[in-house]
mmCIF file of C-alpha atoms and ligand atoms in Angstrom:
data_model
loop_
_atom_site.group_PDB
_atom_site.id
_atom_site.type_symbol
_atom_site.label_atom_id
_atom_site.label_comp_id
_atom_site.label_asym_id
_atom_site.label_seq_id
_atom_site.Cartn_x
_atom_site.Cartn_y
_atom_site.Cartn_z
ATOM 1 C CA GLY A 494 37.644 209.453 36.534
ATOM 2 C CA LYS A 495 35.274 211.783 38.414
ATOM 3 C CA THR A 496 37.919 214.414 38.999
ATOM 4 C CA PRO A 497 40.025 214.220 35.826
ATOM 5 C CA GLU A 498 41.888 217.438 36.572
ATOM 6 C CA ARG A 499 43.561 215.647 39.494
ATOM 7 C CA TRP A 500 43.769 212.285 37.721
ATOM 8 C CA ASN A 501 45.590 213.894 34.811
ATOM 9 C CA LYS A 502 48.296 215.247 37.099
ATOM 10 C CA ASN A 503 49.234 212.012 38.829
ATOM 11 C CA ILE A 504 52.003 209.573 37.925
ATOM 12 C CA ALA A 505 51.595 206.019 39.195
ATOM 13 C CA HIS A 506 54.761 204.024 39.809
ATOM 14 C CA ASN A 507 55.869 200.751 41.326
ATOM 15 C CA GLU A 508 56.587 201.047 45.021
ATOM 16 C CA THR A 509 60.174 200.025 44.254
ATOM 17 C CA VAL A 510 60.753 202.958 41.891
ATOM 18 C CA SER A 511 62.293 205.687 44.019
ATOM 19 C CA GLY A 512 60.109 208.765 44.491
ATOM 20 C CA ASN A 513 63.074 211.055 43.883
ATOM 21 C CA ILE A 514 63.113 210.168 40.174
ATOM 22 C CA PHE A 515 60.087 212.473 39.918
ATOM 23 C CA TYR A 516 61.491 215.582 41.650
ATOM 24 C CA PRO A 517 61.916 217.569 38.385
ATOM 25 C CA PHE A 518 58.129 217.499 37.918
ATOM 26 C CA ARG A 519 56.914 217.914 41.498
ATOM 27 C CA LYS A 520 55.745 221.497 40.851
ATOM 28 C CA GLU A 521 53.090 220.296 38.423
ATOM 29 C CA LEU A 522 52.654 216.557 38.977
ATOM 30 C CA GLU A 523 52.140 214.232 41.925
ATOM 31 C CA ASP A 524 53.953 210.881 42.033
ATOM 32 C CA VAL A 525 52.244 208.123 43.988
ATOM 33 C CA ALA A 526 53.551 204.586 44.495
ATOM 34 C CA LEU A 527 50.826 202.231 43.347
ATOM 35 C CA GLU A 528 51.221 199.115 45.502
ATOM 36 C CA MET A 529 52.391 200.933 48.627
ATOM 37 C CA ILE A 530 48.970 201.381 50.243
ATOM 38 C CA PRO A 531 46.834 198.486 48.922
ATOM 39 C CA TYR A 532 49.581 195.946 49.451
ATOM 40 C CA PHE A 533 52.622 196.968 51.467
ATOM 41 C CA VAL A 534 51.145 199.114 54.227
ATOM 42 C CA SER A 535 47.979 197.070 54.567
ATOM 43 C CA VAL A 536 49.771 193.788 55.247
ATOM 44 C CA HIS A 537 51.672 195.355 58.131
ATOM 45 C CA VAL A 538 48.431 196.481 59.694
ATOM 46 C CA ASN A 539 46.275 193.464 58.949
ATOM 47 C CA ASN A 540 47.842 190.241 57.688
ATOM 48 C CA HIS A 541 44.643 189.005 56.111
ATOM 49 C CA THR A 542 44.385 191.739 53.502
ATOM 50 C CA VAL A 543 46.846 190.308 50.968
ATOM 51 C CA LEU A 544 45.953 186.632 51.006
ATOM 52 C CA ASN A 545 43.122 187.035 48.515
ATOM 53 C CA TYR A 546 45.472 188.803 46.107
ATOM 54 C CA ILE A 547 47.973 185.942 46.240
ATOM 55 C CA ASP A 548 45.170 183.448 45.673
ATOM 56 C CA ALA A 549 43.781 185.556 42.815
ATOM 57 C CA ALA A 550 47.147 185.504 41.032
ATOM 58 C CA GLN A 551 47.229 181.732 41.237
ATOM 59 C CA SER A 552 43.573 181.411 40.247
ATOM 60 C CA ILE A 553 44.335 182.520 36.680
ATOM 61 C CA GLY A 554 46.915 179.781 36.322
ATOM 62 C CA LEU A 555 50.051 181.655 37.339
ATOM 63 C CA PRO A 556 52.533 179.481 39.238
ATOM 64 C CA ALA A 557 52.521 179.510 43.025
ATOM 65 C CA ASP A 558 56.262 179.426 43.560
ATOM 66 C CA PRO A 559 57.375 182.990 42.662
ATOM 67 C CA CYS A 560 57.864 185.541 45.402
ATOM 68 C CA PRO A 561 54.513 186.163 47.142
ATOM 69 C CA MET A 562 55.258 189.898 47.117
ATOM 70 C CA CYS A 563 55.140 189.885 43.323
ATOM 71 C CA GLN A 564 52.103 187.597 43.360
ATOM 72 C CA ALA A 565 50.234 189.949 45.706
ATOM 73 C CA GLU A 566 51.204 192.961 43.600
ATOM 74 C CA TYR A 567 49.726 191.547 40.411
ATOM 75 C CA GLY A 568 46.837 189.876 42.270
ATOM 76 C CA LEU A 569 45.589 193.443 42.915
ATOM 77 C CA PHE A 570 45.003 193.692 39.184
ATOM 78 C CA VAL A 571 43.416 190.272 38.802
ATOM 79 C CA LEU A 572 40.781 191.396 41.315
ATOM 80 C CA ASP A 573 40.515 194.819 39.694
ATOM 81 C CA ASP A 574 41.285 196.234 43.111
ATOM 82 C CA TYR A 575 43.909 198.831 42.252
ATOM 83 C CA PRO A 576 43.366 202.531 42.815
ATOM 84 C CA ASP A 577 42.849 204.087 39.385
ATOM 85 C CA TYR A 578 44.396 207.504 39.950
ATOM 86 C CA ALA A 579 46.770 208.168 37.052
ATOM 87 C CA PRO A 580 46.916 208.062 33.257
ATOM 88 C CA THR A 581 50.429 206.506 33.120
ATOM 89 C CA MET A 582 52.601 204.067 35.002
ATOM 90 C CA VAL A 583 56.352 203.733 35.592
ATOM 91 C CA THR A 584 57.483 200.215 36.477
ATOM 92 C CA SER A 585 60.701 198.539 37.499
ATOM 93 C CA ASN A 586 62.221 195.068 37.779
ATOM 94 C CA GLU A 587 63.121 195.802 41.383
ATOM 95 C CA ALA A 588 63.573 194.215 43.805
ATOM 96 C CA CYS A 589 64.272 191.262 41.589
ATOM 97 C CA ASP A 590 63.245 189.645 38.367
ATOM 98 C CA GLY A 591 60.099 188.312 40.054
ATOM 99 C CA SER A 592 58.945 191.919 39.662
ATOM 100 C CA VAL A 593 59.330 191.696 35.878
ATOM 101 C CA ALA A 594 56.253 189.488 35.864
ATOM 102 C CA THR A 595 54.452 192.147 37.901
ATOM 103 C CA SER A 596 55.318 194.800 35.297
ATOM 104 C CA VAL A 597 54.224 192.615 32.389
ATOM 105 C CA LEU A 598 50.884 191.883 34.048
ATOM 106 C CA GLN A 599 50.398 195.502 35.074
ATOM 107 C CA ASP A 600 50.994 196.549 31.494
ATOM 108 C CA TRP A 601 48.396 194.050 30.353
ATOM 109 C CA PHE A 602 45.762 194.963 32.940
ATOM 110 C CA LEU A 603 46.264 198.730 32.960
ATOM 111 C CA ASN A 604 46.341 199.058 29.196
ATOM 112 C CA ARG A 605 47.710 202.603 29.294
ATOM 113 C CA PRO A 606 51.078 204.255 28.580
ATOM 114 C CA LEU A 607 53.721 202.531 30.672
ATOM 115 C CA TYR A 608 57.445 203.130 30.966
ATOM 116 C CA ALA A 609 59.486 200.150 32.200
ATOM 117 C CA MET A 610 62.688 201.217 33.918
ATOM 118 C CA PRO A 611 64.716 198.038 34.479
ATOM 119 C CA GLN A 612 67.882 198.007 36.571
ATOM 120 C CA PRO A 613 70.648 195.436 36.108
ATOM 121 C CA MET A 614 71.010 192.813 38.809
ATOM 122 C CA ARG A 615 74.814 193.255 39.044
ATOM 123 C CA TYR A 616 74.231 196.939 39.464
ATOM 124 C CA ASP A 617 77.668 198.102 40.531
ATOM 125 C CA ASP A 618 79.382 196.921 37.396
ATOM 126 C CA PRO A 619 80.805 200.223 35.999
ATOM 127 C CA LEU A 620 79.771 199.153 32.515
ATOM 128 C CA VAL A 621 76.069 199.381 33.353
ATOM 129 C CA GLN A 622 76.067 202.876 34.872
ATOM 130 C CA GLU A 623 75.602 204.746 31.632
ATOM 131 C CA HIS A 624 72.736 202.437 30.727
ATOM 132 C CA CYS A 625 71.006 203.074 34.090
ATOM 133 C CA GLN A 626 71.321 206.816 33.633
ATOM 134 C CA LYS A 627 69.808 206.591 30.168
ATOM 135 C CA GLU A 628 66.873 204.663 31.630
ATOM 136 C CA ILE A 629 66.180 207.530 34.021
ATOM 137 C CA GLU A 630 66.481 210.124 31.281
ATOM 138 C CA GLY A 631 64.103 207.982 29.201
ATOM 139 C CA CYS A 632 61.622 208.107 32.069
ATOM 140 C CA TRP A 633 61.871 211.921 32.227
ATOM 141 C CA LYS A 634 61.281 212.135 28.488
ATOM 142 C CA PHE A 635 58.272 209.822 28.811
ATOM 143 C CA ILE A 636 56.771 212.113 31.476
ATOM 144 C CA GLU A 637 57.420 215.228 29.391
ATOM 145 C CA GLU A 638 55.696 213.681 26.401
ATOM 146 C CA GLN A 639 52.747 212.234 28.277
ATOM 147 C CA TYR A 640 51.964 215.255 30.451
ATOM 148 C CA GLY A 641 53.241 218.141 28.306
ATOM 149 C CA VAL A 642 55.506 219.351 31.134
ATOM 150 C CA LYS A 643 59.166 220.365 31.113
ATOM 151 C CA PHE A 644 62.066 218.953 33.125
ATOM 152 C CA ASP A 645 62.753 221.507 35.877
ATOM 153 C CA TRP A 646 66.352 221.395 37.152
ATOM 154 C CA ASP A 647 65.763 223.918 39.962
ATOM 155 C CA GLU A 648 62.870 221.855 41.239
ATOM 156 C CA TYR A 649 65.065 218.747 41.235
ATOM 157 C CA VAL A 650 67.794 220.549 43.191
ATOM 158 C CA LYS A 651 65.304 221.874 45.750
ATOM 159 C CA TRP A 652 63.867 218.431 46.569
ATOM 160 C CA ALA A 653 67.179 216.560 46.355
ATOM 161 C CA LYS A 654 68.843 218.987 48.778
ATOM 162 C CA SER A 655 65.948 218.602 51.152
ATOM 163 C CA PHE A 656 66.111 214.813 50.886
ATOM 164 C CA ASN A 657 69.839 214.926 51.689
ATOM 165 C CA LYS A 658 68.922 216.408 55.064
ATOM 166 C CA LEU A 659 66.902 213.265 55.796
ATOM 167 C CA THR A 660 69.908 211.150 54.804
ATOM 168 C CA GLU A 661 72.191 213.154 57.087
ATOM 169 C CA PHE A 662 69.865 212.601 60.027
ATOM 170 C CA GLU A 663 69.643 208.898 59.179
ATOM 171 C CA TRP A 664 73.452 208.683 59.417
ATOM 172 C CA GLU A 665 73.313 210.489 62.758
ATOM 173 C CA LYS A 666 70.772 207.934 63.988
ATOM 174 C CA TRP A 667 72.920 205.035 62.805
ATOM 175 C CA ASP A 668 75.863 206.523 64.671
ATOM 176 C CA VAL A 669 73.915 206.656 67.937
ATOM 177 C CA ALA A 670 72.469 203.160 67.357
ATOM 178 C CA ALA A 671 75.899 201.716 66.618
ATOM 179 C CA ASN A 672 77.914 203.303 69.408
ATOM 180 C CA THR A 673 75.658 203.975 72.376
ATOM 181 C CA LYS A 674 72.959 202.419 74.513
ATOM 182 C CA TYR A 675 70.817 205.503 74.137
ATOM 183 C CA TYR A 676 69.179 204.931 70.763
ATOM 184 C CA PRO A 677 65.461 205.598 71.312
ATOM 185 C CA ILE A 678 64.028 203.909 68.202
ATOM 186 C CA ASN A 679 62.856 200.310 68.311
ATOM 187 C CA GLY A 680 63.553 197.820 65.533
ATOM 188 C CA VAL A 681 60.099 198.066 63.955
ATOM 189 C CA ALA A 682 60.046 201.856 63.779
ATOM 190 C CA GLN A 683 63.615 201.915 62.486
ATOM 191 C CA ALA A 684 62.826 199.523 59.626
ATOM 192 C CA LEU A 685 59.392 200.702 58.513
ATOM 193 C CA TYR A 686 60.020 204.447 58.706
ATOM 194 C CA ARG A 687 63.225 204.081 56.724
ATOM 195 C CA ILE A 688 61.540 201.963 54.036
ATOM 196 C CA TYR A 689 58.616 204.328 53.591
ATOM 197 C CA TYR A 690 60.456 207.633 53.493
ATOM 198 C CA SER A 691 63.379 206.512 51.382
ATOM 199 C CA GLN A 692 61.139 204.908 48.766
ATOM 200 C CA ASP A 693 58.624 207.723 48.722
ATOM 201 C CA GLY A 694 61.204 210.506 48.430
ATOM 202 C CA ASP A 695 61.165 213.885 50.108
ATOM 203 C CA ARG A 696 57.926 215.092 51.739
ATOM 204 C CA PRO A 697 57.408 217.761 54.428
ATOM 205 C CA ILE A 698 55.987 215.175 56.848
ATOM 206 C CA TRP A 699 59.314 213.302 57.071
ATOM 207 C CA HIS A 700 61.089 216.464 58.204
ATOM 208 C CA GLU A 701 58.434 217.132 60.792
ATOM 209 C CA MET A 702 58.795 213.573 62.069
ATOM 210 C CA ASP A 703 62.593 213.762 62.136
ATOM 211 C CA GLU A 704 62.400 216.916 64.275
ATOM 212 C CA HIS A 705 60.366 215.000 66.886
ATOM 213 C CA VAL A 706 62.806 212.096 66.845
ATOM 214 C CA LYS A 707 65.794 214.462 67.019
ATOM 215 C CA ARG A 708 64.393 216.063 70.168
ATOM 216 C CA ILE A 709 63.914 212.664 71.796
ATOM 217 C CA MET A 710 67.313 211.372 70.720
ATOM 218 C CA ASN A 711 69.110 214.511 71.915
ATOM 219 C CA LYS A 712 67.496 214.000 75.304
ATOM 220 C CA THR A 713 68.356 210.287 75.618
ATOM 221 C CA VAL A 714 71.966 210.889 74.556
ATOM 222 C CA LYS A 715 72.489 214.009 76.694
ATOM 223 C CA ASN A 716 71.004 212.418 79.794
ATOM 224 C CA LYS A 717 72.526 208.998 79.048
ATOM 225 C CA ILE A 718 69.159 207.277 79.210
ATOM 226 C CA GLU A 719 69.565 203.590 78.537
ATOM 227 C CA THR A 720 66.607 203.008 76.254
ATOM 228 C CA PHE A 721 66.566 199.212 76.101
ATOM 229 C CA PRO A 722 67.849 198.195 79.542
ATOM 230 C CA LYS A 723 66.841 194.536 79.238
ATOM 231 C CA THR A 724 69.241 194.022 76.315
ATOM 232 C CA ARG A 725 71.214 190.764 76.453
ATOM 233 C CA HIS A 726 72.049 190.586 72.740
ATOM 234 C CA ARG A 727 72.434 193.242 70.093
ATOM 235 C CA ALA A 728 71.053 191.748 66.895
ATOM 236 C CA ILE A 729 71.191 192.698 63.248
ATOM 237 C CA ALA A 730 68.335 191.391 61.059
ATOM 238 C CA TRP A 731 69.387 190.488 57.543
ATOM 239 C CA SER A 732 67.695 189.657 54.236
ATOM 240 C CA CYS A 733 64.018 190.109 53.272
ATOM 241 C CA ALA A 734 61.730 190.480 56.299
ATOM 242 C CA PRO A 735 58.399 188.804 57.175
ATOM 243 C CA LEU A 736 55.908 191.593 56.485
ATOM 244 C CA TYR A 737 53.221 189.873 58.550
ATOM 245 C CA TYR A 738 55.408 189.879 61.652
ATOM 246 C CA SER A 739 57.397 193.105 61.788
ATOM 247 C CA ASN A 740 56.832 193.205 65.514
ATOM 248 C CA TRP A 741 58.720 189.977 66.172
ATOM 249 C CA CYS A 742 61.538 192.175 67.488
ATOM 250 C CA THR A 743 59.303 193.785 70.113
ATOM 251 C CA TRP A 744 58.437 190.271 71.274
ATOM 252 C CA ALA A 745 62.083 189.064 71.119
ATOM 253 C CA TYR A 746 63.248 191.996 73.235
ATOM 254 C CA ASN A 747 60.623 191.491 75.925
ATOM 255 C CA CYS A 748 60.898 187.708 75.990
ATOM 256 C CA TRP A 749 64.647 187.170 75.494
ATOM 257 C CA GLY A 750 66.390 190.546 75.644
ATOM 258 C CA ILE A 751 67.251 190.352 71.932
ATOM 259 C CA ASN A 752 67.489 193.975 70.837
ATOM 260 C CA CYS A 753 67.272 194.296 67.054
ATOM 261 C CA VAL A 754 69.471 197.360 66.583
ATOM 262 C CA ILE A 755 69.476 197.542 62.784
ATOM 263 C CA ASN A 756 68.250 195.623 59.755
ATOM 264 C CA MET A 757 69.080 195.232 56.101
ATOM 265 C CA ASP A 758 66.218 197.334 54.744
ATOM 266 C CA SER A 759 67.351 200.337 56.794
ATOM 267 C CA LEU A 760 70.744 200.288 55.120
ATOM 268 C CA MET A 761 69.571 200.423 51.524
ATOM 269 C CA PHE A 762 69.372 203.652 49.454
ATOM 270 C CA ASP A 763 72.479 204.873 51.251
ATOM 271 C CA GLN A 764 73.361 207.496 48.682
ATOM 272 C CA TYR A 765 73.900 211.241 48.927
ATOM 273 C CA LEU A 766 72.483 213.173 45.966
ATOM 274 C CA ARG A 767 74.912 215.730 44.551
ATOM 275 C CA THR A 768 73.299 218.754 42.983
ATOM 276 C CA ASP A 769 76.303 220.733 41.693
ATOM 277 C CA THR A 770 75.973 219.550 38.079
ATOM 278 C CA TYR A 771 73.404 217.689 36.000
ATOM 279 C CA GLU A 772 75.926 214.864 35.357
ATOM 280 C CA HIS A 773 76.611 214.350 39.078
ATOM 281 C CA ALA A 774 72.912 214.468 39.866
ATOM 282 C CA LEU A 775 72.114 211.836 37.270
ATOM 283 C CA GLU A 776 74.981 209.636 38.415
ATOM 284 C CA ASP A 777 73.877 209.720 42.060
ATOM 285 C CA LEU A 778 70.228 209.337 41.248
ATOM 286 C CA SER A 779 71.047 206.265 39.238
ATOM 287 C CA TRP A 780 73.056 204.807 42.143
ATOM 288 C CA PHE A 781 70.231 205.619 44.512
ATOM 289 C CA ASN A 782 67.691 203.796 42.392
ATOM 290 C CA GLU A 783 70.000 200.812 41.990
ATOM 291 C CA LYS A 784 70.311 200.507 45.753
ATOM 292 C CA ALA A 785 66.586 199.891 46.095
ATOM 293 C CA PRO A 786 65.091 197.599 48.747
ATOM 294 C CA MET A 787 66.337 194.037 48.497
ATOM 295 C CA ARG A 788 68.277 194.701 45.280
ATOM 296 C CA ALA A 789 71.195 196.209 47.143
ATOM 297 C CA MET A 790 71.723 193.434 49.664
ATOM 298 C CA ALA A 791 69.547 190.465 48.695
ATOM 299 C CA VAL A 792 69.914 189.855 44.988
ATOM 300 C CA GLY A 793 72.499 192.391 43.821
ATOM 301 C CA GLY A 794 75.568 190.166 44.022
ATOM 302 C CA HIS A 795 77.192 188.136 46.788
ATOM 303 C CA GLU A 796 79.630 190.889 47.798
ATOM 304 C CA HIS A 797 76.672 193.032 48.892
ATOM 305 C CA ILE A 798 74.820 190.171 50.504
ATOM 306 C CA LEU A 799 77.877 189.302 52.574
ATOM 307 C CA SER A 800 78.309 192.929 53.691
ATOM 308 C CA LEU A 801 76.240 191.723 56.642
ATOM 309 C CA PHE A 802 79.485 190.990 58.476
ATOM 310 C CA ASP A 803 80.827 194.524 58.065
ATOM 311 C CA TYR A 804 77.564 195.987 59.310
ATOM 312 C CA MET A 805 77.507 193.540 62.184
ATOM 313 C CA GLU A 806 80.846 194.876 63.341
ATOM 314 C CA ARG A 807 79.932 198.497 62.666
ATOM 315 C CA PHE A 808 76.755 198.251 64.759
ATOM 316 C CA ASN A 809 78.416 196.209 67.503
ATOM 317 C CA CYS A 810 76.097 193.249 67.151
ATOM 318 C CA ASP A 811 76.688 189.807 68.603
ATOM 319 C CA MET A 812 73.797 187.990 66.936
ATOM 320 C CA VAL A 813 72.183 187.706 63.499
ATOM 321 C CA ILE A 814 68.514 187.158 62.832
ATOM 322 C CA MET A 815 68.739 185.680 59.374
ATOM 323 C CA TYR A 816 65.457 185.943 57.492
ATOM 324 C CA ASP A 817 64.876 182.937 55.278
ATOM 325 C CA GLN A 818 62.285 183.917 52.674
ATOM 326 C CA LEU A 819 61.331 180.489 51.401
ATOM 327 C CA GLN A 820 60.265 181.688 47.954
ATOM 328 C CA CYS A 821 63.165 184.074 47.356
ATOM 329 C CA LYS A 822 65.323 182.337 44.783
ATOM 330 C CA GLY A 823 68.177 184.812 45.199
ATOM 331 C CA MET A 824 68.562 184.317 48.938
ATOM 332 C CA GLN A 825 67.870 180.582 48.838
ATOM 333 C CA GLY A 826 70.739 180.266 46.387
ATOM 334 C CA ILE A 827 73.222 181.643 48.888
ATOM 335 C CA HIS A 828 71.907 179.879 52.014
ATOM 336 C CA GLY A 829 74.832 177.430 52.240
ATOM 337 C CA VAL A 830 77.416 180.201 51.893
ATOM 338 C CA PHE A 831 75.918 181.923 54.933
ATOM 339 C CA GLU A 832 75.903 178.672 56.915
ATOM 340 C CA ASP A 833 79.616 178.262 56.177
ATOM 341 C CA GLU A 834 80.398 181.897 57.056
ATOM 342 C CA PHE A 835 78.479 181.764 60.343
ATOM 343 C CA ARG A 836 80.359 178.631 61.364
ATOM 344 C CA LYS A 837 83.719 179.952 60.252
ATOM 345 C CA ARG A 838 83.221 183.226 62.106
ATOM 346 C CA ASN A 839 81.591 181.582 65.137
ATOM 347 C CA ILE A 840 78.517 183.793 64.888
ATOM 348 C CA HIS A 841 75.187 183.076 66.533
ATOM 349 C CA ALA A 842 72.599 183.253 63.764
ATOM 350 C CA ILE A 843 68.941 182.290 64.024
ATOM 351 C CA TRP A 844 67.344 181.386 60.689
ATOM 352 C CA VAL A 845 63.784 182.681 60.584
ATOM 353 C CA PRO A 846 61.776 181.109 57.742
ATOM 354 C CA HIS A 847 58.806 182.999 56.316
ATOM 355 C CA ALA A 848 57.032 183.861 53.056
ATOM 356 C CA LEU A 849 57.125 187.684 53.067
ATOM 357 C CA PRO A 850 53.429 188.750 53.166
ATOM 358 C CA ASP A 851 51.943 185.233 53.288
ATOM 359 C CA LYS A 852 51.360 184.271 56.907
ATOM 360 C CA ARG A 853 50.008 180.840 55.964
ATOM 361 C CA THR A 854 53.378 179.293 55.108
ATOM 362 C CA VAL A 855 55.140 179.895 58.446
ATOM 363 C CA SER A 856 52.975 181.277 61.233
ATOM 364 C CA ARG A 857 54.074 183.906 63.739
ATOM 365 C CA LYS A 858 53.851 181.261 66.435
ATOM 366 C CA GLU A 859 56.276 179.074 64.477
ATOM 367 C CA ILE A 860 58.733 181.957 64.188
ATOM 368 C CA ARG A 861 58.637 182.436 67.949
ATOM 369 C CA ARG A 862 59.074 178.689 68.521
ATOM 370 C CA ILE A 863 62.242 178.675 66.391
ATOM 371 C CA ILE A 864 63.728 181.601 68.327
ATOM 372 C CA ASN A 865 62.685 180.014 71.649
ATOM 373 C CA ASP A 866 64.373 176.737 70.679
ATOM 374 C CA TYR A 867 67.617 178.444 69.704
ATOM 375 C CA MET A 868 67.715 180.502 72.882
ATOM 376 C CA THR A 869 67.156 177.504 75.156
ATOM 377 C CA THR A 870 69.122 174.768 73.378
ATOM 378 C CA VAL A 871 72.032 176.658 71.811
ATOM 379 C CA MET A 872 72.325 179.746 74.003
ATOM 380 C CA ARG A 873 71.141 177.934 77.144
ATOM 381 C CA GLU A 874 69.394 181.052 78.361
ATOM 382 C CA THR A 875 66.177 181.464 80.318
ATOM 383 C CA PRO A 876 63.491 183.863 79.142
ATOM 384 C CA LEU A 877 63.117 187.280 80.737
ATOM 385 C CA ASP A 878 59.375 186.757 80.691
ATOM 386 C CA PRO A 879 58.265 183.086 80.416
ATOM 387 C CA SER A 880 54.646 184.135 79.931
ATOM 388 C CA LEU A 881 55.636 185.342 76.455
ATOM 389 C CA LEU A 882 57.053 182.023 75.266
ATOM 390 C CA ASP A 883 53.785 180.832 73.840
ATOM 391 C CA PHE A 884 50.523 182.614 73.212
ATOM 392 C CA ASP A 885 47.743 182.510 70.707
ATOM 393 C CA ASP A 886 47.856 185.121 67.981
ATOM 394 C CA ASP A 887 46.657 182.968 65.124
ATOM 395 C CA GLN A 888 44.316 185.718 64.001
ATOM 396 C CA SER A 889 47.509 187.770 63.709
ATOM 397 C CA TRP A 890 46.110 191.260 63.771
HETATM 398 S S1 SF4 B 221 61.918 188.617 48.603
HETATM 399 FE FE1 SF4 B 221 63.431 187.873 47.100
HETATM 400 S S2 SF4 B 221 62.163 187.147 45.417
HETATM 401 FE FE2 SF4 B 221 60.885 188.541 46.618
HETATM 402 S S3 SF4 B 221 61.126 190.568 45.699
HETATM 403 FE FE3 SF4 B 221 62.609 190.381 47.372
HETATM 404 S S4 SF4 B 221 64.498 189.724 46.400
HETATM 405 FE FE4 SF4 B 221 62.826 189.281 44.969
#
């Protein structure tokens, strides 16, 4: 409130609403994902930061069994701990309907103009496409009315074209990861960078970063530098990941030679944005938003969830790290189907239980113990570095 000229030009939105919805207004307004910094980034850096938000949500009588991501997101409001930087808010029901509760509570706590932009769960049903596009157009109209600005097609085209360059480089990276031993990006960097830039939308910093990575990747491919020489297994990580232990894959590589080549979150938002006509742009933008994190491959229908097996083949993986988010109703509902498929296809899959940002339910140490057990009893392998089998990181910084 101290600098209202800036405050009046910001749009707050859920971190699961794609930043590229706001391209038509980027000349005059700034779109900033609300939960991204206080919740999503902070838990990766320091696992303790979100626990008080989860507890706060439950302290006002809300049930403890919904997804802890949604609990943490509305716990920010219970503690009045959200950054107050914008006069309006755009919300979404993504990733799943747990987020509907977040939107309802945000509406209540923020008490300011709010546009809810829900997406259908069975998003690829052709019958819902027109509805999704209307939701986006409704959002644009809401922004025009609230801020007195006009939809700017040229501005949209400029940013969308620039974002497509990031997508093209992502495809190039996937190609190198899938078909060579020279991919220079580790599993953590692959997952987190992809999540942040694809949700946030186009920014100059992503292009700068991609140029650095391109230089490194060109070098490793040209000189045939084997980047992960201790690899014994090429793994794909599937389903919703433990935010408090993104670096499990660094540990798994050093301890067991499990190289996590790709993960589900990296493969979302896989949508090129056409800019030749308004109709094509709206169609693609709508698809892009529907393929948001977790919606596309966790709760968007079993055919997407089971696309794991196609990706496994495409990325030449011989092992699955199957995240088992204990409070995710969508993924819990399909647990048995995966068990059957793994058996039928004779695939080595390690189930890794966790509770997204809440480290208290399954500790990091417990996750390592489960992987250790599988590697010794089922795979009958010995660790590359036995000193890494067990160590104390209960403080989990
Ligand atoms: S982890 Fe599951 S319950 Fe939580 S937001 Fe994602 S899809 Fe929804």
